[in-house]
Coordinates of C-alpha atoms and ligand atoms in Angstrom, one line a residue:
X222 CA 24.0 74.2 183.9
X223 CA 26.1 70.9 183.9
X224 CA 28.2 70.5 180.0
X225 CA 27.9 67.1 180.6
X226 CA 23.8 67.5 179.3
X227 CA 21.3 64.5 178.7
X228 CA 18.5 64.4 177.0
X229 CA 15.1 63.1 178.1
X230 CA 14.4 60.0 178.2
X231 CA 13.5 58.2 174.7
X232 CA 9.5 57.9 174.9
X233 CA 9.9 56.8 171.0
X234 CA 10.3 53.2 172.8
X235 CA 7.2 52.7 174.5
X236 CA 5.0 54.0 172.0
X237 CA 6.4 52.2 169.5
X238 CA 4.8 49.0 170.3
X239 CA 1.2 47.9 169.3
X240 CA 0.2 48.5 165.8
X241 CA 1.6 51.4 163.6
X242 CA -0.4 54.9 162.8
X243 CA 1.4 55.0 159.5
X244 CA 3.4 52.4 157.3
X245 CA 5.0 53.3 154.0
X246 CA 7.0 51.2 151.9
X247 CA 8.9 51.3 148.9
X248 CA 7.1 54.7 148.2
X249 CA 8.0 56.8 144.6
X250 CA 7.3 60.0 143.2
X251 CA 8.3 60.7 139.9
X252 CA 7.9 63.6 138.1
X253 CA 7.4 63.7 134.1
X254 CA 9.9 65.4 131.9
X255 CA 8.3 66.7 129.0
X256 CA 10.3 67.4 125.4
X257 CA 10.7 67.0 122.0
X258 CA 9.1 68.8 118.7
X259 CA 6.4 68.7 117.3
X260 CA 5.0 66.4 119.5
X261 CA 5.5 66.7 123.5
X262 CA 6.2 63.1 124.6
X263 CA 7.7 62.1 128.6
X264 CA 11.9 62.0 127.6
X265 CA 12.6 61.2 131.7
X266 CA 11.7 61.4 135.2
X267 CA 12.8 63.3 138.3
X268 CA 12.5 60.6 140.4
X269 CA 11.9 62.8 143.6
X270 CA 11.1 59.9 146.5
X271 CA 12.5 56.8 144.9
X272 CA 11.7 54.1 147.4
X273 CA 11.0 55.4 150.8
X274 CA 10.7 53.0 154.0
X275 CA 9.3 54.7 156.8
X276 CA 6.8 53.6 160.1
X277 CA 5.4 56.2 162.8
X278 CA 3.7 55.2 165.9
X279 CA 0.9 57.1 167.6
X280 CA 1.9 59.9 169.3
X281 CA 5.6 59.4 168.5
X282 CA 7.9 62.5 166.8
X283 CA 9.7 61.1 163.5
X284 CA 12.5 63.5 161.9
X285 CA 13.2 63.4 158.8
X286 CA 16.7 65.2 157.6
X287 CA 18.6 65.8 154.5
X288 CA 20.1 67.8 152.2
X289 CA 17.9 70.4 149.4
X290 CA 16.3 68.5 146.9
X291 CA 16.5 65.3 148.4
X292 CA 12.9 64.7 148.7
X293 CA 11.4 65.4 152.3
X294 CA 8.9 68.0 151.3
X295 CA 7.7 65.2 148.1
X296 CA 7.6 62.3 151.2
X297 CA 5.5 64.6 153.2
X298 CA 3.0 65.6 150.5
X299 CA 2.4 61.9 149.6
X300 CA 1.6 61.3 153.2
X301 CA -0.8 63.7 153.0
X302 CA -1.9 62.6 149.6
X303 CA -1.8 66.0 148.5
X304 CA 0.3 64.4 145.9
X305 CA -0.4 61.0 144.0
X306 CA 2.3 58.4 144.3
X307 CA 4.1 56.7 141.4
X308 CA 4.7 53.9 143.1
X309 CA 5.0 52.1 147.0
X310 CA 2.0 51.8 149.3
X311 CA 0.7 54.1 152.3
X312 CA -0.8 52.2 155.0
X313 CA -2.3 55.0 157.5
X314 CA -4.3 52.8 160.4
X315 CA -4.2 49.9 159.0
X316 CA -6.0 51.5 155.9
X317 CA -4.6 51.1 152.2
X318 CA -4.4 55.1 150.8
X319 CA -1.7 54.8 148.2
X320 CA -4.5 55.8 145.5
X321 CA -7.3 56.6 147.8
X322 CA -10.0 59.0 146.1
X323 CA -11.5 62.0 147.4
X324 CA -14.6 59.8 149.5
X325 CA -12.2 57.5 151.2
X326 CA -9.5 60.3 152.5
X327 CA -12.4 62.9 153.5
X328 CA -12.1 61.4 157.1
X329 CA -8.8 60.7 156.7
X330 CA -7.8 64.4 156.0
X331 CA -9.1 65.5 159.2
X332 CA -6.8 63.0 160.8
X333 CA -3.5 64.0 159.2
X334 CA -2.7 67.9 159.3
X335 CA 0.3 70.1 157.5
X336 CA 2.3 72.6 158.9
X337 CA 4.3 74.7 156.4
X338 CA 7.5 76.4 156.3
X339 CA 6.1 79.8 155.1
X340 CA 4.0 81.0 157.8
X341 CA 3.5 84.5 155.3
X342 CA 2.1 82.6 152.5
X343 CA 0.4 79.7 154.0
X344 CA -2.6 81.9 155.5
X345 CA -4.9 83.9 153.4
X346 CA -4.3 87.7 153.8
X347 CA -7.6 88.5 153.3
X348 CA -9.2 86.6 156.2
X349 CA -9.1 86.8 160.4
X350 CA -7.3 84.9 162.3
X351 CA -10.6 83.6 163.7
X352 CA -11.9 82.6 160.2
X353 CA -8.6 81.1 158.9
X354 CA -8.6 78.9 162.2
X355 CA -12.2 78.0 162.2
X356 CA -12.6 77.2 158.6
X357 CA -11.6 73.4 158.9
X358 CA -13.8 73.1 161.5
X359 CA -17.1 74.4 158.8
X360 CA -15.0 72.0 156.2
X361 CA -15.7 69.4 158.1
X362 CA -18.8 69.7 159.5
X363 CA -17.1 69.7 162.8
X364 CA -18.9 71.6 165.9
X365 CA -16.9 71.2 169.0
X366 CA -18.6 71.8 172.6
X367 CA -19.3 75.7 173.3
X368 CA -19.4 76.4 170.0
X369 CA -16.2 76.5 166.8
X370 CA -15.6 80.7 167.6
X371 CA -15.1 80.0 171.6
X372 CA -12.8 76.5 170.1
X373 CA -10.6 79.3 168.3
X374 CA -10.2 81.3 171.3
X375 CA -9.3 77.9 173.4
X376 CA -7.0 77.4 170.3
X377 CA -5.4 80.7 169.9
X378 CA -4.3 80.5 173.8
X379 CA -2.9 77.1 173.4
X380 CA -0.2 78.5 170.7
X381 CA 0.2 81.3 173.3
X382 CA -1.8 83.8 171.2
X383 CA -4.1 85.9 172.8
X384 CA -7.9 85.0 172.0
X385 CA -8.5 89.0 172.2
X386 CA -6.9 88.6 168.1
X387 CA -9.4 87.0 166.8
X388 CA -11.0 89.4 164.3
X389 CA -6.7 90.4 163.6
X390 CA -5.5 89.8 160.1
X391 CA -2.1 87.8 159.7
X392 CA -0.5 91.2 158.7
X393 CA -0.9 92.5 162.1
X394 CA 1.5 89.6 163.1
X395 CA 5.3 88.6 163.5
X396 CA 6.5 85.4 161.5
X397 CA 6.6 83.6 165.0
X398 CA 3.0 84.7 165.8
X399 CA 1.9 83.6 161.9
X400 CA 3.6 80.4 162.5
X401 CA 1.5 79.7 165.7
X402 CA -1.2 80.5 163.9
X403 CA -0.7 77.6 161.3
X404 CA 0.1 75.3 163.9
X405 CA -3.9 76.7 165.4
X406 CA -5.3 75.8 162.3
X407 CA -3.3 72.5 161.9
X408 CA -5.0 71.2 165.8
X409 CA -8.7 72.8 165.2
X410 CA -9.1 69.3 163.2
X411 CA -7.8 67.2 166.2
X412 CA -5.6 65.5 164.2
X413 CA -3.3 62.2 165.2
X414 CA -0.9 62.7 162.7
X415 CA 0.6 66.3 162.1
X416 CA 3.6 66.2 158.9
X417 CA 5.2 69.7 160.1
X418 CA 7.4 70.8 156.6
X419 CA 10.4 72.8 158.1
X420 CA 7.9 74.7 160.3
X421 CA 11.0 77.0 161.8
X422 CA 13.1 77.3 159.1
X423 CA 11.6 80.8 157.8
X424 CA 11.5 82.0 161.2
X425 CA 14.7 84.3 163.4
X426 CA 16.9 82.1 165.2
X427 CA 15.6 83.5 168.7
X428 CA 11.8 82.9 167.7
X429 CA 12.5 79.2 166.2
X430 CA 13.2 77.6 170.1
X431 CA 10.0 79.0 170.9
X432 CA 8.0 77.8 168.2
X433 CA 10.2 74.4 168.5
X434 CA 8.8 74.1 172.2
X435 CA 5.7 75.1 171.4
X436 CA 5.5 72.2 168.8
X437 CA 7.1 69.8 171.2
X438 CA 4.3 70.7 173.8
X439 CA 1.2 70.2 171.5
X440 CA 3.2 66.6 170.4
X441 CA 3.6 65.8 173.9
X442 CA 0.3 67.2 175.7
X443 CA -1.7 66.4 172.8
X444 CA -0.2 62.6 172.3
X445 CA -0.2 63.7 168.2
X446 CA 2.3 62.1 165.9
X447 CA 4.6 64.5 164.6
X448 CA 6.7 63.8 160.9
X449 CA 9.2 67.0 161.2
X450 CA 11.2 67.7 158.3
X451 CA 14.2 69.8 158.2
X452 CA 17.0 69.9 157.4
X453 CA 19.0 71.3 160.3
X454 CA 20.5 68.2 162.4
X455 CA 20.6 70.4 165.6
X456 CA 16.9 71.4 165.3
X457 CA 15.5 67.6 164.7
X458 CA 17.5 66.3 167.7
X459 CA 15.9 68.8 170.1
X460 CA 12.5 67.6 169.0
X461 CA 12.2 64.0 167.5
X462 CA 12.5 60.9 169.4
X463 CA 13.5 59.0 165.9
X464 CA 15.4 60.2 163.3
X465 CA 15.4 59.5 159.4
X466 CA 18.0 60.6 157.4
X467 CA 17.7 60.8 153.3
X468 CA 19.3 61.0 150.3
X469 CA 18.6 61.2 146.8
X470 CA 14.9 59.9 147.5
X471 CA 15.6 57.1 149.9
X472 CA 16.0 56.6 153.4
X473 CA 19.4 55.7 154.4
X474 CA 19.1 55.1 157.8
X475 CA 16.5 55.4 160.8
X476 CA 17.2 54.7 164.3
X477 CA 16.0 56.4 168.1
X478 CA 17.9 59.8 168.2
X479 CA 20.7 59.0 170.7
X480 CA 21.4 55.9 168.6
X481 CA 21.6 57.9 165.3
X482 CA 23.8 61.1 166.9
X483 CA 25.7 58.6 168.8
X484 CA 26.2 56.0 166.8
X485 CA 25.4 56.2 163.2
X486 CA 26.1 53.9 161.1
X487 CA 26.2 55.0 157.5
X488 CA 28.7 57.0 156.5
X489 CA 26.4 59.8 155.2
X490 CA 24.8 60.0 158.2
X491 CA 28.4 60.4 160.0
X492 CA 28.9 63.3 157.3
X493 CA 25.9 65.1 158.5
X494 CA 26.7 65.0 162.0
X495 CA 30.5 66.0 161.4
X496 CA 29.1 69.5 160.4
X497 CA 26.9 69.5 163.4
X498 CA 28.4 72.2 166.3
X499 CA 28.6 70.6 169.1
X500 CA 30.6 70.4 172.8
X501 CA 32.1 67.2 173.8
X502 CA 32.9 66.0 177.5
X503 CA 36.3 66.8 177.2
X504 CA 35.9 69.8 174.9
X505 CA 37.7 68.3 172.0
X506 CA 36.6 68.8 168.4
X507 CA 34.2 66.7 166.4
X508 CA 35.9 65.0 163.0
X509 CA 35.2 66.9 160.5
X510 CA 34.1 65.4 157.1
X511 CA 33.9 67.3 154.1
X512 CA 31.5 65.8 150.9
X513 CA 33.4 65.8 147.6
X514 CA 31.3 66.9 144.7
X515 CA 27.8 67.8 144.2
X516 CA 24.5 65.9 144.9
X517 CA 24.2 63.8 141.6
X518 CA 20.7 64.4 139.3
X519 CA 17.5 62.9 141.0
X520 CA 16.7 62.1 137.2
X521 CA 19.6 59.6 136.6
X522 CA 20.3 58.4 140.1
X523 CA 23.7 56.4 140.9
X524 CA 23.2 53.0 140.2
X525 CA 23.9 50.6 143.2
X526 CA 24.1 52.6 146.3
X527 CA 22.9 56.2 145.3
X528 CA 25.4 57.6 147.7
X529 CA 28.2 55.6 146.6
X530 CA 29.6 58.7 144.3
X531 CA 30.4 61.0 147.2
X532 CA 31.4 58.1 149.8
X533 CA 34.9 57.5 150.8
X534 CA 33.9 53.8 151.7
X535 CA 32.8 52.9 148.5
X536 CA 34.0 49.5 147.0
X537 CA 32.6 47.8 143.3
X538 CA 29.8 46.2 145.4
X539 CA 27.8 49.1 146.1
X540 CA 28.0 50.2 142.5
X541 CA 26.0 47.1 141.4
X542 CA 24.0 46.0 144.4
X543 CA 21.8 48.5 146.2
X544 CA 22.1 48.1 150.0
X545 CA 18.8 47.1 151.6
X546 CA 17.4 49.1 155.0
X547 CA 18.2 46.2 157.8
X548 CA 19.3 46.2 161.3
X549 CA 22.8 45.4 161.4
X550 CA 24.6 43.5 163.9
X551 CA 25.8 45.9 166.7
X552 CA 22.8 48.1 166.4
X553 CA 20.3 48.5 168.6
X554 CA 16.6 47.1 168.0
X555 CA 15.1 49.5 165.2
X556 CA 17.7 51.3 164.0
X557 CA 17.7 50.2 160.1
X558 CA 21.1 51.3 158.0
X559 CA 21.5 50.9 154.1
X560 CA 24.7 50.3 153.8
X561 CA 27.8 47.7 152.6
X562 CA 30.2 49.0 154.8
X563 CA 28.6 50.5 157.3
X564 CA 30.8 52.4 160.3
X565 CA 31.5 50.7 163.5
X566 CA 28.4 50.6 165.7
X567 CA 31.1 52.4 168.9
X568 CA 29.9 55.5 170.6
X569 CA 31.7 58.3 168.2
X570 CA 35.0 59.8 169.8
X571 CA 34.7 56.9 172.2
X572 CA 32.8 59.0 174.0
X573 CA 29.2 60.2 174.2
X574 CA 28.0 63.7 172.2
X575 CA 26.2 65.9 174.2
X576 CA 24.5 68.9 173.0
X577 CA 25.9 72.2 171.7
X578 CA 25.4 74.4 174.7
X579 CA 23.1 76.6 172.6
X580 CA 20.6 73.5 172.5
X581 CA 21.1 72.8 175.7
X582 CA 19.7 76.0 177.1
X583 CA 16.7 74.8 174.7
X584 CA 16.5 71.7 175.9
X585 CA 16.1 72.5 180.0
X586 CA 13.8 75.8 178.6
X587 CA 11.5 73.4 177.4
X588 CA 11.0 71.9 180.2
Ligands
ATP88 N1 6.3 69.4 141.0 C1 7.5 69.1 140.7 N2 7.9 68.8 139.4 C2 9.2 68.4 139.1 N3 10.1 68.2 140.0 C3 9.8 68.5 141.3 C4 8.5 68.9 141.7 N4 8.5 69.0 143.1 C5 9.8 68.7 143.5 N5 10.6 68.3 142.4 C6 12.0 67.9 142.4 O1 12.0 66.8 143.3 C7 13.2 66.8 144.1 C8 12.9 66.8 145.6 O2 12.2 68.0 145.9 P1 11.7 68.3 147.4 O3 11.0 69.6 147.4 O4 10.9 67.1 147.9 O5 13.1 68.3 148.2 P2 13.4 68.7 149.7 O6 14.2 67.6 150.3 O7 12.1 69.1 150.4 O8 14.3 70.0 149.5 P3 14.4 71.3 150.4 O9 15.3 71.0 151.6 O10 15.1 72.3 149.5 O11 13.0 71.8 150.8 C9 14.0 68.1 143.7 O12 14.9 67.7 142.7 C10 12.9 68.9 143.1 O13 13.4 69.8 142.1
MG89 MG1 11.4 70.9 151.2

């Protein structure tokens, strides 16, 4: 294979126009902290998502990286209201469901499907494969064409399972076979918008490209709109045709993934990458940047820029005024940065990244 790799084509692009599947803004969780004696009153907040910007398109993939704790799996769960915001609004076609209740997101909930990272405790031990996949289905109300047990079998061969397991239990199954399982259960509903929490990220390194293909095929085949979260750089740019990156409960930046990995713009974002393994045209070695210090407490937040405390930019302004999401000049259309001094918008190295060579062999698998 040729080092000098590129990656598809953006699709992002085109289906990015017309109206948005999901638009959230200025979206907050914050979780109570409860003390004092006698009496138990709130004394503070961990302030979890703290702001989030974030649009998805139909059928597009959106990843969304950072570091533990920073609030991905929180973002995720609000999307799929399986958590009640603090603040913000969620805007999923066209529909207010910030504070929908239980009538008004029954159809919705069909529509929007999670994928979680622990394929050994996300399925119920105690039930087939057949019954764990079809149950949505019965949920709903839903009775597909030829029946919901021959749907299963159609479903079970999609993930590459055979449909002969359907009276299995998920014991009798690998972590890469459970996982296809969940992502089974997560299509029976048909959904348009799937929030995938670090779906790979429990699974062996040589089982995680298959199950990140197999993801990327359903996305692409089935035209559903995928939020991944994780928070391994190399993993999201294999699969996502925009990238969000977060810290500390907001987004920093957003942009189409060759813009982001070749020209990022916010210094935490460069941070990320530096630690990325990658091969370069020439073979030479990426910059390295190294974080000082420790990820400050999500319940007092920096004031100002929240990232201002481990940035090596940093100037008074960005302790006072906190830098608002925008397009800057030299970026390309849609990709937002917050920052006051953001890096130059020049392709990193002065030359463009290409893929670790591991990836690589991913990438043309895949196709
Ligand atoms: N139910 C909860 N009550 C209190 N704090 C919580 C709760 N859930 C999450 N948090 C806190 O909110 C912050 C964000 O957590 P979250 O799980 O969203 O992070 P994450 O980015 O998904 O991290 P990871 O990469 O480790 O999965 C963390 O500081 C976490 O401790
Ligand atoms: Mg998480």
């Amino acid at each position: 294979m040729s080092e000098n790799v590129t990656l598809p084509q953006q699709q992002g692009a085109k289906q990015q126009q017309g109206e948005p599947l999901l638009k959230v803004e200025g979206l907050q969780k914050h979780f109570p902290i409860y003390g004092g004696f006698p009496f138990k009153r709130q004394v503070g907040a961990v302030k979890a998502v703290d702001g989030v910007d974030l649009t998805m398109y139909p059928g597009e993939s959106l990843g969304l990286v950072g570091e533990s704790g920073c609030g991905k799996s929180t973002t995720g769960r609000l999307i799929t209201r399986l958590l009640e915001p603090t603040g913000g609004t969620i805007e999923y076609a066209g529909q207010d469901i910030t504070h929908a209740k239980r009538k008004q997101l029954a159809p919705i909930r069909s529509e929007i499907q999670m994928i979680f990272q622990d394929p050994y405790s996300s399925l119920n031990p105690r039930q087939t494969v057949g019954t764990i996949i079809k149950s949505p289905m019965e949920v709903n109300g839903i009775n597909p064409p030829g029946g919901r047990e021959n749907r299963v079998r159609e479903l079970l061969e999609t993930v590459g399972l055979n449909p002969e397991h359907y009276n299995r239990f998920p014991h009798e199954f690998s972590g890469g076979q459970r996982q296809r399982i969940g992502v089974a259960r997560a299509l029976a509903l048909q959904p348009k918008l799937i929030v995938a929490d670090e779906p790979v990220s429990a699974l062996d390194v040589s089982i995680q490209a298959q199950v990140v293909n197999l993801l990327q095929k359903v996305q692409e085949e089935m035209g559903i709109a995928f939020l991944f979260i994780a928070h391994d750089l190399a993993v999201v740019r294999h699969f996502s045709q925009r990238v969000a990156v977060m810290y500390l409960g907001k987004v920093m930046e957003v942009a189409d993934r060759d813009s982001l990995y070749n020209r990022p713009r916010h210094p935490y974002t460069h941070a990320l990458l530096s630690a990325v393994p990658e091969a370069t045209v020439d073979g030479s070695q990426r910059e390295r940047i190294r974080l000082a210090g420790d990820v400050p407490s999500p319940i007092n937040p920096p004031t100002g820029c929240r990232f201002r405390t481990r940035c090596w930019k940093a100037q008074e302004k960005c302790a006072t005024d906190e830098p608002p999401l925008v397009q800057l000049s030299g970026s390309t259309e849609g990709h937002l940065t917050a920052c006051h001094f953001p890096e130059e918008p020049t392709i990193k190295g002065g030359k463009e990244v290409v893929l670790d060579p591991a990836l690589a062999s991913l990438e043309s698998d895949s196709k």
